[in-house]
Amino acid sequence: MNKLYIIGIGFRPFDKRASEIIYNSNLILTTSNRLYELFKEHEEFKEVKDRIKVITNVDETIEFIKSEIRNLKPEIQTVALIASGDPMFHGIGRRAVKEFGKDMVEILPDLSCVQIAFSRIKEPWDDAFLISFHRSGILEKNKYEIDDIPLLLTRHNKIAILTNERNNPTEIAKTLLKSQIPNPKSQIIIYVCERLGYDDEKIIEGAPDVILKMEFLSPNVVILQNRAGEPPPSPPFGKGGQGGFSSETHTSLWLTKEDENPSPFPSPLRGEGWGEG
């Protein structure tokens, strides 16, 4: 196999290069039935549908590429893997590079769900802190749990959370209400960005006690804001030669359940960027 192309799928049509790769690939993989259904809405699908294989597990996808393609079927020259949003943002991209090496893998990303979520609530995200409860299958031990959120929210006024079935918006609200954060009902705002990019997309905003009483569809992204500790606005651009920034350097820390240490993170068709494959 000459190349493994990992192509992010989302709100927008594929760009020219991604489209050409899909048309010319001998085999096209998707890692979930949801992505397969999303792929159907792209114009490339009809021509390549007979070359598509759905494998609904990341580990099985990697093993399939390794054993069935890389080792046993050298006649297959090009494989396209359709992934969610930005494959390097808590997606399969990291795992693929680890398994096959940078020379064999090429990434063509779309937008991530976190980018879309912050645009929906019209808030910047370069000062946010991210917790991901998505599993990447790379490290066995998870460092951060839902009970860590209240403490993190006292240190970071804005937190984005990639949820899962267990660590869902209702459980997050419950955790905040039973914590020792002063006045969580009035000081904390929860945004639940539900099914971004789908026809039934919803953005729900409320205090923890309101969110606690609601049910939500998956996938969703939760954004928390602690209004008690919001910093004053930055000075106008160019003031004091800082271009609107204070003299202190602020680094946005993006934290996953798999990471041993936080790391700096530089900064649709439908159902885009959910970071699950």
Short mmCIF file of N, CA and C in Angstrom, two decimals, residues 6-11 82-89 91-92 108-114 271-277:
data_model
loop_
_atom_site.label_atom_id
_atom_site.label_comp_id
_atom_site.label_asym_id
_atom_site.label_seq_id
_atom_site.Cartn_x
_atom_site.Cartn_y
_atom_site.Cartn_z
N ILE A 6 -6.31 9.78 5.33
CA ILE A 6 -7.39 9.91 6.32
C ILE A 6 -8.08 11.24 6.06
N ILE A 7 -9.35 11.14 5.65
CA ILE A 7 -10.08 12.30 5.16
C ILE A 7 -11.21 12.65 6.12
N GLY A 8 -11.16 13.84 6.68
CA GLY A 8 -12.21 14.29 7.58
C GLY A 8 -13.48 14.63 6.81
N ILE A 9 -14.60 14.20 7.37
CA ILE A 9 -15.90 14.46 6.74
C ILE A 9 -16.72 15.34 7.67
N GLY A 10 -17.50 16.25 7.09
CA GLY A 10 -18.27 17.14 7.93
C GLY A 10 -19.33 17.91 7.19
N PHE A 11 -19.50 19.17 7.59
CA PHE A 11 -20.55 20.02 7.03
C PHE A 11 -20.35 20.29 5.55
N ILE A 82 -12.34 7.39 5.83
CA ILE A 82 -13.22 8.52 6.12
C ILE A 82 -13.38 8.63 7.63
N ALA A 83 -12.95 9.74 8.18
CA ALA A 83 -12.98 9.95 9.63
C ALA A 83 -13.83 11.17 9.96
N SER A 84 -14.03 11.39 11.22
CA SER A 84 -14.91 12.46 11.68
C SER A 84 -14.14 13.76 11.87
N GLY A 85 -14.58 14.82 11.17
CA GLY A 85 -14.02 16.15 11.38
C GLY A 85 -12.53 16.24 11.15
N ASP A 86 -11.81 16.65 12.17
CA ASP A 86 -10.35 16.71 12.11
C ASP A 86 -9.81 15.42 12.71
N PRO A 87 -9.27 14.51 11.91
CA PRO A 87 -8.83 13.21 12.42
C PRO A 87 -7.72 13.29 13.47
N MET A 88 -7.01 14.43 13.54
CA MET A 88 -5.95 14.59 14.54
C MET A 88 -6.46 15.25 15.82
N PHE A 89 -7.74 15.53 15.88
CA PHE A 89 -8.33 16.14 17.07
C PHE A 89 -9.15 15.07 17.80
N GLY A 91 -9.13 11.99 17.27
CA GLY A 91 -9.65 11.06 16.29
C GLY A 91 -8.65 9.96 15.98
N ILE A 92 -8.91 9.26 14.88
CA ILE A 92 -8.12 8.10 14.52
C ILE A 92 -6.76 8.47 13.93
N LEU A 108 -6.22 14.82 5.74
CA LEU A 108 -6.94 15.91 5.10
C LEU A 108 -8.13 16.25 5.99
N PRO A 109 -7.99 17.22 6.89
CA PRO A 109 -9.01 17.46 7.92
C PRO A 109 -10.19 18.29 7.45
N ASP A 110 -11.30 18.14 8.16
CA ASP A 110 -12.42 19.07 8.10
C ASP A 110 -12.41 19.82 9.43
N LEU A 111 -13.48 20.54 9.75
CA LEU A 111 -13.57 21.25 11.02
C LEU A 111 -13.90 20.29 12.15
N SER A 112 -13.47 20.63 13.37
CA SER A 112 -13.80 19.83 14.54
C SER A 112 -15.11 20.30 15.16
N CYS A 113 -15.73 19.42 15.95
CA CYS A 113 -16.99 19.77 16.60
C CYS A 113 -16.81 20.90 17.60
N VAL A 114 -15.63 21.02 18.20
CA VAL A 114 -15.40 22.09 19.17
C VAL A 114 -15.37 23.44 18.47
N GLY A 271 -23.38 16.70 10.61
CA GLY A 271 -22.83 15.84 11.63
C GLY A 271 -21.32 15.80 11.66
N GLU A 272 -20.70 16.96 11.73
CA GLU A 272 -19.29 17.10 11.43
C GLU A 272 -18.42 17.12 12.67
N GLY A 273 -17.23 16.52 12.52
CA GLY A 273 -16.16 16.78 13.46
C GLY A 273 -16.34 16.21 14.84
N TRP A 274 -16.96 15.04 14.99
CA TRP A 274 -17.25 14.58 16.34
C TRP A 274 -16.11 13.82 16.98
N GLY A 275 -15.01 13.63 16.28
CA GLY A 275 -13.79 13.13 16.92
C GLY A 275 -13.91 11.73 17.45
N GLU A 276 -14.69 10.88 16.80
CA GLU A 276 -14.84 9.52 17.30
C GLU A 276 -14.24 8.51 16.34
N GLY A 277 -13.62 8.96 15.30
CA GLY A 277 -12.99 8.04 14.38
C GLY A 277 -12.47 8.76 13.16
#
